[in-house]
Structure formats: structure tokens, C-alpha cells
Short mmCIF file of C-alpha atoms and ligand atoms in Angstrom, two decimals:
data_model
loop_
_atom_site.label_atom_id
_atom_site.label_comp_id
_atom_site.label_asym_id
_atom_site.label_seq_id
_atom_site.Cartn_x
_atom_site.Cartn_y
_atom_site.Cartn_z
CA UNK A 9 0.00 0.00 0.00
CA UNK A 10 1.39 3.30 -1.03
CA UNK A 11 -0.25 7.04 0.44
CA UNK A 12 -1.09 9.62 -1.81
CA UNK A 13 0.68 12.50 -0.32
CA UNK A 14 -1.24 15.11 -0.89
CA UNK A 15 0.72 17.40 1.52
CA UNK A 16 3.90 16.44 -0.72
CA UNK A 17 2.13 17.23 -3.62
CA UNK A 18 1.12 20.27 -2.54
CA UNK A 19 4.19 21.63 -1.44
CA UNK A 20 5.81 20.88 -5.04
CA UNK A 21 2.83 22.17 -6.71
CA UNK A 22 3.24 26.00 -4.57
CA UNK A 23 7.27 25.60 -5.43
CA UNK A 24 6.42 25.10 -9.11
CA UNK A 25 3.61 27.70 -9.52
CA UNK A 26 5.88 30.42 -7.41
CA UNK A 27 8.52 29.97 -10.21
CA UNK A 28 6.18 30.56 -12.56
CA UNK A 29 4.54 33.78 -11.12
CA UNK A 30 8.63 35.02 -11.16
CA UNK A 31 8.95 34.17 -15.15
CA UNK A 32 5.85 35.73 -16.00
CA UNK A 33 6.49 38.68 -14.22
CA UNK A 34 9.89 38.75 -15.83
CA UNK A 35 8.87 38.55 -18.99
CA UNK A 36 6.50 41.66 -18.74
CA UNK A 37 3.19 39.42 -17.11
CA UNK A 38 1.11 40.80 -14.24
CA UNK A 39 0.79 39.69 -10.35
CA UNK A 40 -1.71 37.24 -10.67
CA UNK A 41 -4.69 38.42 -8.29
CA UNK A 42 -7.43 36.52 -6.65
CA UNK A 43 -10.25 37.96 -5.14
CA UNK A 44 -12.40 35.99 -2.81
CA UNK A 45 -15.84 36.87 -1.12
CA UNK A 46 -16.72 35.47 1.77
CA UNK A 47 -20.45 35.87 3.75
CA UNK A 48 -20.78 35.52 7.42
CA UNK A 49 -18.66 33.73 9.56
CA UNK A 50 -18.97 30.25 9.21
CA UNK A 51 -16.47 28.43 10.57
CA UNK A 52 -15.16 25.78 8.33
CA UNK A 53 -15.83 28.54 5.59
CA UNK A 54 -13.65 30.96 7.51
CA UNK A 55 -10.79 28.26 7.98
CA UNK A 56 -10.30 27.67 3.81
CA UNK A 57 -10.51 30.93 2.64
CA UNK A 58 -7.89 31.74 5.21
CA UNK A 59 -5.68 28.76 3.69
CA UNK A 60 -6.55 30.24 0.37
CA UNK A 61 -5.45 34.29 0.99
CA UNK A 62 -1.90 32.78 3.06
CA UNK A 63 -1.35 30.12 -0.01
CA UNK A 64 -1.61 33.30 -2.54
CA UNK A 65 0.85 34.67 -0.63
CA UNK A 66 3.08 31.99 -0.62
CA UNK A 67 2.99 32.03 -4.13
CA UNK A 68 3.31 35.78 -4.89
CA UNK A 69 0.14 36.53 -6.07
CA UNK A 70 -2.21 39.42 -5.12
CA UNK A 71 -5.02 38.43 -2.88
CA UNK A 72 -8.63 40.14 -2.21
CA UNK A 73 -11.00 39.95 0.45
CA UNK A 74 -14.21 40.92 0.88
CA UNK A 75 -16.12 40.57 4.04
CA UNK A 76 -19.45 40.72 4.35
CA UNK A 77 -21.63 39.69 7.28
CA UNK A 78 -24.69 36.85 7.17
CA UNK A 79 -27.28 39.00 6.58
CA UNK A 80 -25.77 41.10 3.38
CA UNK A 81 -29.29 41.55 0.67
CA UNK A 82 -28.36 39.15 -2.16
CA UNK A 83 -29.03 42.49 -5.03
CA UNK A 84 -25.80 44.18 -2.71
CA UNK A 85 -23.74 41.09 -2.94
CA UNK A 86 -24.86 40.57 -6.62
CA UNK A 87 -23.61 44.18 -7.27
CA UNK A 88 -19.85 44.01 -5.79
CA UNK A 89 -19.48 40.72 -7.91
CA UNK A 90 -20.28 43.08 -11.05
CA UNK A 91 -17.91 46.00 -9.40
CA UNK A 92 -15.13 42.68 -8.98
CA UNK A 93 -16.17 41.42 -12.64
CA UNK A 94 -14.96 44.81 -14.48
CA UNK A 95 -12.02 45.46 -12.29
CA UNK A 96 -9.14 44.68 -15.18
CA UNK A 97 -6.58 43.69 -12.02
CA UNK A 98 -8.20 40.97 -10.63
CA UNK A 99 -8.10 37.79 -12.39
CA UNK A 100 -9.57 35.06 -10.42
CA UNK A 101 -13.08 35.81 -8.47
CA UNK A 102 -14.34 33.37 -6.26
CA UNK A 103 -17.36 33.54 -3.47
CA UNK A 104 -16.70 30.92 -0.36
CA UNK A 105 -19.87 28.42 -0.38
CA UNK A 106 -22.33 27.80 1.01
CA UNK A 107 -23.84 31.13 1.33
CA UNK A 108 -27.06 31.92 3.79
CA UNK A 109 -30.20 30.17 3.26
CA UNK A 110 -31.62 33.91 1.73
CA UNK A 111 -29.17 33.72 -1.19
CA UNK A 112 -29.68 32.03 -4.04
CA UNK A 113 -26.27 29.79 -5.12
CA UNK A 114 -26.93 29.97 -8.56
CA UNK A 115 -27.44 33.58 -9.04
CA UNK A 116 -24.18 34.44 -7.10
CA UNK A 117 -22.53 31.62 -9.29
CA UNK A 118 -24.06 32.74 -12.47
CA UNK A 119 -23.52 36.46 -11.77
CA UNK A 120 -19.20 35.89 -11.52
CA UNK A 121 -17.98 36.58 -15.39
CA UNK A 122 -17.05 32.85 -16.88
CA UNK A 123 -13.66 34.47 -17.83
CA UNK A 124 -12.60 34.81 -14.13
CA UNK A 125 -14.46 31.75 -12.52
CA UNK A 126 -11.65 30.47 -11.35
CA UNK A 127 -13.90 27.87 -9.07
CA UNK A 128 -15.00 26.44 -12.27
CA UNK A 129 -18.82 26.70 -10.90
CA UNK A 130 -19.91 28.60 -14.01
CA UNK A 131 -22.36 26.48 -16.15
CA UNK A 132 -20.38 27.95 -19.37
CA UNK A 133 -17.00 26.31 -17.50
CA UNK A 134 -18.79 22.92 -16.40
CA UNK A 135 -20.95 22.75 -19.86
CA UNK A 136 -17.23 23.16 -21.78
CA UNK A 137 -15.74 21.14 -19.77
CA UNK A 138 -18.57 17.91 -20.50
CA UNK A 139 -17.82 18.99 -24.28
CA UNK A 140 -13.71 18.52 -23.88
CA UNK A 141 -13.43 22.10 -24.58
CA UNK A 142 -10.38 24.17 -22.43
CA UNK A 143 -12.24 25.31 -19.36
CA UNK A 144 -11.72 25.96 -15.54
CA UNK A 145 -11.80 22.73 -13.94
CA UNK A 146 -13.53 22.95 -10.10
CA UNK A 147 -10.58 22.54 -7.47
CA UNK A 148 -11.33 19.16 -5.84
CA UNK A 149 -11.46 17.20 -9.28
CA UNK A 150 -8.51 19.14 -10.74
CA UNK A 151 -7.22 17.84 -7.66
CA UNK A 152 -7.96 14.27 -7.96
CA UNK A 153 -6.87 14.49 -11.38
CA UNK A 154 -3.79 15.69 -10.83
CA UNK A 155 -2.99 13.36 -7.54
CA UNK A 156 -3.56 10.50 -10.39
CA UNK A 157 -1.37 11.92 -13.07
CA UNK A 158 1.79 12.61 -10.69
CA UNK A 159 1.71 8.71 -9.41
CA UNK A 160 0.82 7.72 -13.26
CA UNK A 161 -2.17 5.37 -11.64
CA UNK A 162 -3.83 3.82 -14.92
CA UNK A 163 -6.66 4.73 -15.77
CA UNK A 164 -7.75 3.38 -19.37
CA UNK A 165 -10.22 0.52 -19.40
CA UNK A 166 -10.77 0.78 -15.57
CA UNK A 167 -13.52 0.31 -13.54
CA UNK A 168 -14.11 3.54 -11.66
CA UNK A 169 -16.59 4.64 -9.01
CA UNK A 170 -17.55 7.52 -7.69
CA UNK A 171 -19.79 8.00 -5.01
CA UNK A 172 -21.73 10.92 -4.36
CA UNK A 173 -22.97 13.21 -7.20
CA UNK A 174 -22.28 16.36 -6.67
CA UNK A 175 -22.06 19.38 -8.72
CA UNK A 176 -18.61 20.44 -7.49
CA UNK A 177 -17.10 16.77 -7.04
CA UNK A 178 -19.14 13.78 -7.64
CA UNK A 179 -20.02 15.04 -11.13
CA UNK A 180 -17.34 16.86 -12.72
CA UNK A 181 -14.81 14.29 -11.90
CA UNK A 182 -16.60 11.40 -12.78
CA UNK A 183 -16.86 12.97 -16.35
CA UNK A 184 -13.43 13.85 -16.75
CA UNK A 185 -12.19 10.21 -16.24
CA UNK A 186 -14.38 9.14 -18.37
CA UNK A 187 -13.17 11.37 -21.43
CA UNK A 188 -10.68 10.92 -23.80
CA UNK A 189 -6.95 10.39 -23.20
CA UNK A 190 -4.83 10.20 -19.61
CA UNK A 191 -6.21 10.13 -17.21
CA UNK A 192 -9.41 9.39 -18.85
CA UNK A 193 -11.07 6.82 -20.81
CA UNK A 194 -11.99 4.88 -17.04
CA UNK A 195 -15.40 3.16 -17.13
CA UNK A 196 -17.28 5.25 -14.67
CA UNK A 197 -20.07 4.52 -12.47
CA UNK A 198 -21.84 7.45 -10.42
CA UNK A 199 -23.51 6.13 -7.21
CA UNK A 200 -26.01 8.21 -5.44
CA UNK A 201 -28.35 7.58 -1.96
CA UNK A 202 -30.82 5.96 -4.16
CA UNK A 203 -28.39 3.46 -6.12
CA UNK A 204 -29.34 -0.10 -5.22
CA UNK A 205 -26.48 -2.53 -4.51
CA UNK A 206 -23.80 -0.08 -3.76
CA UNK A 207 -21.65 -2.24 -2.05
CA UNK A 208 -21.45 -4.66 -4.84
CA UNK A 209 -20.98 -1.77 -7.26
CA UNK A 210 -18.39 -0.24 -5.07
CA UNK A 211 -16.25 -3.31 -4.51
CA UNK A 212 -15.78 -3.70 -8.17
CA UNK A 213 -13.77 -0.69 -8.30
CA UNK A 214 -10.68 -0.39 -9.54
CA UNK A 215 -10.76 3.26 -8.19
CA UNK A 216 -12.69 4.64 -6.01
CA UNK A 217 -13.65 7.93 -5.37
CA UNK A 218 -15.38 8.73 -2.23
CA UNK A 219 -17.20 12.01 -1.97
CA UNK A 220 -20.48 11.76 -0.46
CA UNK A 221 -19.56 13.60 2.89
CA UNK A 222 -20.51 10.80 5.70
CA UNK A 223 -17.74 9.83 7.90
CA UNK A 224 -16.16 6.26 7.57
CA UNK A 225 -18.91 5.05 5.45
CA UNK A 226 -16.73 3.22 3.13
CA UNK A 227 -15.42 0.26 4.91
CA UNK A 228 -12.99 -2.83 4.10
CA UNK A 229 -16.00 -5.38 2.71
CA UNK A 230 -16.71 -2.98 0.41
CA UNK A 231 -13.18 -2.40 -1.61
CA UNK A 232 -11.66 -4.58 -3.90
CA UNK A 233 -7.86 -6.23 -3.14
CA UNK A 234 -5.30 -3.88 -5.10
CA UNK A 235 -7.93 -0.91 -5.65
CA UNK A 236 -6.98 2.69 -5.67
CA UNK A 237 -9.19 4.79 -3.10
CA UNK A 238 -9.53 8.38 -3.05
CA UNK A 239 -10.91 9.75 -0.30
CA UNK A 240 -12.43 13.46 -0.54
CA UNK A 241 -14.51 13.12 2.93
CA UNK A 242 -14.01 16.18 5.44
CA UNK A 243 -16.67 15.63 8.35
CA UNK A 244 -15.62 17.99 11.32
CA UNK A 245 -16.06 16.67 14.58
CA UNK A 246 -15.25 18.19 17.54
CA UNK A 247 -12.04 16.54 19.19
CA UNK A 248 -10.53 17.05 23.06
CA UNK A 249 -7.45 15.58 21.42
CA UNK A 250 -6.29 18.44 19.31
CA UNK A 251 -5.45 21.96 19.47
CA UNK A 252 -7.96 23.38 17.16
CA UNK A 253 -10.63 21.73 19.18
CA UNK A 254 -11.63 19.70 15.88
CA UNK A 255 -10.59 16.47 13.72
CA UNK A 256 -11.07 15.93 9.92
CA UNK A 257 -12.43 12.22 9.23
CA UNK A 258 -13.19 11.34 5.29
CA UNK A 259 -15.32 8.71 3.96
CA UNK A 260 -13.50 5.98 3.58
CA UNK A 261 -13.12 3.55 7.09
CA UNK A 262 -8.63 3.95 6.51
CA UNK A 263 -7.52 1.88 9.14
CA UNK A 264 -9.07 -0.99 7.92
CA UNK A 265 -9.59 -0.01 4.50
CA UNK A 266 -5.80 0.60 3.41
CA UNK A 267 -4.04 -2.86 3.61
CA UNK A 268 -6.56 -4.13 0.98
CA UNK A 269 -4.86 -0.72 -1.15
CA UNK A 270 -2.54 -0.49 -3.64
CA UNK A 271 -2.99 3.72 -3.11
CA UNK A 272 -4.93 5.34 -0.65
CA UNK A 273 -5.18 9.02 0.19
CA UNK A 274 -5.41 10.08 3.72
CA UNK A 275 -7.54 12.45 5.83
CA UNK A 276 -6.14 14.74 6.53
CA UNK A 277 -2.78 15.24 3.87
CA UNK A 278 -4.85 14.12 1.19
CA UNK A 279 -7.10 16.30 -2.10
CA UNK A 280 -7.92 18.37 0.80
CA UNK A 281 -4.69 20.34 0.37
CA UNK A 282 -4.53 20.20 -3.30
CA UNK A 283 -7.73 21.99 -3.95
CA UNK A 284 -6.15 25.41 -2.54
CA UNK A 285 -3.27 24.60 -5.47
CA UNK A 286 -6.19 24.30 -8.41
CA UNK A 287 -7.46 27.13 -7.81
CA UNK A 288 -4.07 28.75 -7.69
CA UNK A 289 -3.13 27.20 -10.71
CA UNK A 290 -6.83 28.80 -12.23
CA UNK A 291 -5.86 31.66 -11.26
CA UNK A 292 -2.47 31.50 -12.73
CA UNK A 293 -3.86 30.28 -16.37
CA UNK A 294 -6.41 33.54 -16.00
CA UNK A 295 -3.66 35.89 -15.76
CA UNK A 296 -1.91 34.27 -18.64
CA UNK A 297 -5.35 34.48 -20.38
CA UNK A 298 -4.78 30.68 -21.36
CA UNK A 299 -8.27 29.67 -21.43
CA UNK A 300 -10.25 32.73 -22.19
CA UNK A 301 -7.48 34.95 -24.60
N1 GUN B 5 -16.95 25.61 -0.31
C1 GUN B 5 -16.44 24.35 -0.24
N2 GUN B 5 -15.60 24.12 -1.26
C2 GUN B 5 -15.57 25.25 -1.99
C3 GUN B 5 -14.88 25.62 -3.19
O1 GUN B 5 -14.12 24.86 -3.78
N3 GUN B 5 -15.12 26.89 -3.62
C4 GUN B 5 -15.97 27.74 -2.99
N4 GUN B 5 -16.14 28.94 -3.53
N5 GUN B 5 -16.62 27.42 -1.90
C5 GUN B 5 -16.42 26.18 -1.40
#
């Protein structure tokens, strides 16, 4: 059983992206700039956009935040993502999710211009991205995606499963392995609360992707000998043990799940940490204007 270091990873990732904010710079490019919107005070919320402002730093880029509190009118929040859309400077725009119950996701998400949707949220980025087309590519499957390229795990002809289907995981990502090329051209099957036989259908897997957000759900009966499992389960629980007062657990049961391996990713060190990079690297491609010229 190997681990999928995402913390590795990560750390490579930041080294190589810094290098590249110094050459384009050099050669007469701009500070990549990210601006990021975050609504209330959630906690978990306020915990990754502060990984995401200190990781732009890291890397040299410019970083934006604006604070609003819980109860912001959805037109005023609406009209700073216009005022954030025509600012030339700022390349990447992102708003932390989820937003209060009086705010409707999809206009906020539909409201950020495509060209600078560096979440990849925007149904022109997701519809491209079903149709192969270049597109921004949402951070947690980038993430997986990459994590599978860097340890060249095969992919053609395999039996894949994800479980859990949603829009910024579940889906995406089990359409990209199933497209065309590396690391594509997986059979994929998308398992949902309603699928029937799911632990049959999940211990065919030759990968396995768990995403459906319930702690330790996947357990050893359920994964094939020599399977690849990627694990993108963060459940917060509170924890006397740490000194953050709380402990990450993902989906998949690792203790007992990971001799049965060949890779496993662990929680947490695992996609986690490389979903801050995606979006970096987003950002990075939408100050080179690589996608959108
Ligand atoms: N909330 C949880 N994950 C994400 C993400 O990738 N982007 C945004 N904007 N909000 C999130």
C-alpha cells in the first residue's frame, strides 16, 4: 500500500507555480490576483478561505477579500461581484460556499464573469468542460486528477466509481475520467443515496472515489484487493485531542480499508490540500489568459 501524499504534492505544486509567477512577471506578465468573497462567519468557511489568501501569498500573487456579514441583501452582494467582474486587475473571483439560506447559489454563481471563474462553478466552464473544450476545472477534481497523473495510476479501461454526485465533485470528476486520453477513458459509475447494490458496485472498483460527505462510510468489505481509493470526505467533529478543538475524518473507514490498497489518500494530507493549489493554478492560467485569450 502506497499514500497519496497530498501534503507532498502540494508543497511541489506551490514551489512550481511560485517559479512561474517570477517568469511571468519577468517577462512583462502581471501579479496574478485573486479575489475571494466570503459571507458571514462560518467556521469551516472561515478556515479555507484563510488557507486560500496565506497560499496566494506563498505564491506571490495578489489576494482580495471581501467581508461581508450573514445577513448582506443578495441584489448588494450581486452588485460588488459586477464592481469585482470589471475590475481589469483581478483575475480570479471566487465567493466561499455555502452562502445563507436567503441567497440564491446559482445567481451568485451565475452572476461571476465565466472568464474569471476560477472555481470552475460557471455552467459555461462545467458545460465546456462535458464537451472537452479548455475550461476551468472545479478545485477538488482538478485535484484528484492531478494526484492521479503525478503517481501515473492507470486509468484506461478501468472500472471507476464515484460515489456521491455532486455538482462540485461527484459530477465533474466522474466525467473527466471518463473522457478521452490520460487520465481518462476509465469506465465510470456514479452512485447516489438511491443506487441499489452499492456495495457490490463499489467493490468492483478499480478506483474509487469517495465524496459523499458521511464519515467512515466506506469500509474494508466494500473495496476490492489492489484498488486505488480516493478519499475526498471532510466531516468535522469536535475533538478534546487536538489543538484546534476539531478532527477531519473522510469517507472511507482507513484503518481498515488501506491494507486491501494499492494507493490510498489520507484524511487529513490528502485532495484536501490540493484543492487550494487548483485554484491557484486557475488563477495562474487567467492571468496568462490561457483559457479565455
Ligand atoms: N466551499 C467548499 N468548497 C468550496 C470551493 O471549492 N469553492 C468555494 N467557492 N466554496 C467552497
Amino acid at each position: 500500500m502506497q499514500l497519496l501524499d497530498g501534503k507532498k504534492m502540494a508543497s511541489e505544486m506551490k514551489t512550481e507555480i511560485a517559479s512561474e509567477v517570477i517568469q511571468f512577471k519577468a517577462s512583462g506578465g502581471k501579479t496574478p490576483h485573486l479575489a475571494t468573497i466570503l459571507v458571514g462567519h462560518d467556521g469551516a468557511s472561515e478556515t479555507y478561505v484563510s488557507g486560500k489568501v496565506k497560499a496566494c501569498h506563498e505564491v506571490g500573487f495578489k489576494s482580495t477579500l471581501v467581508r461581508f456579514e450573514v445577513d448582506i441583501p443578495e441584489n448588494e452582494l450581486l452588485a460588488k461581484i459586477v464592481e469585482l467582474n470589471m475590475d481589469d486587475d483581478i483575475d480570479g473571483l471566487i465567493v466561499q460556499l455555502p452562502l445563507p439560506p436567503h441567497i440564491s447559489e446559482r445567481n451568485v454563481i451565475e452572476a461571476i464573469d465565466y472568464r474569471k471563474d476560477v472555481d470552475g462553478f460557471h455552467p459555461v466552464n462545467l458545460g465546456r468542460m462535458v464537451i472537452g473544450m479548455p475550461s476551468y476545472i472545479s478545485a477538488t477534481p482538478a485535484g484528484i486528477l492531478e494526484m492521479i497523473k503525478r503517481y501515473n495510476i492507470p486509468t484506461e479501461g478501468k472500472s471507476c466509481v464515484v460515489v456521491g454526485r455532486s455538482n462540485i465533485v461527484g459530477k465533474p470528476v466522474s466525467i473527466l475520467l471518463s473522457r478521452k486520453g490520460y487520465p481518462g477513458d476509465a469506465t465510470v459509475t456514479l452512485c447516489h443515496s438511491k443506487t441499489l447494490n452499492l456495495k457490490e458496485i463499489v467493490s468492483q472498483a478499480d478506483i474509487l472515489i469517495a465524496a459523499l460527505g458521511q464519515a467512515e462510510f466506506i469500509k474494508a468489505d466494500m473495496v476490492k484487493e489492489g484498488a486505488v481509493v480516493i478519499d475526498v470526505g471532510i466531516t468535522r467533529i469536535k475533538s478534546s485531542v487536538t489543538k484546534s478543538g476539531w478532527k477531519l475524518i473522510g469517507d472511507v473507514k482507513f484503518d481498515e480499508v488501506a491494507p486491501k490498497c494499492s494507493y490510498i489518500t489520507p484524511v487529513p494530507g490528502g485532495v484536501g490540500l490540493l484543492t487550494v493549489i487548483a485554484l491557484l493554478k486557475n488563477t495562474m492560467l487567467s492571468a496568462k489568459r490561457t483559457i479565455y485569450p
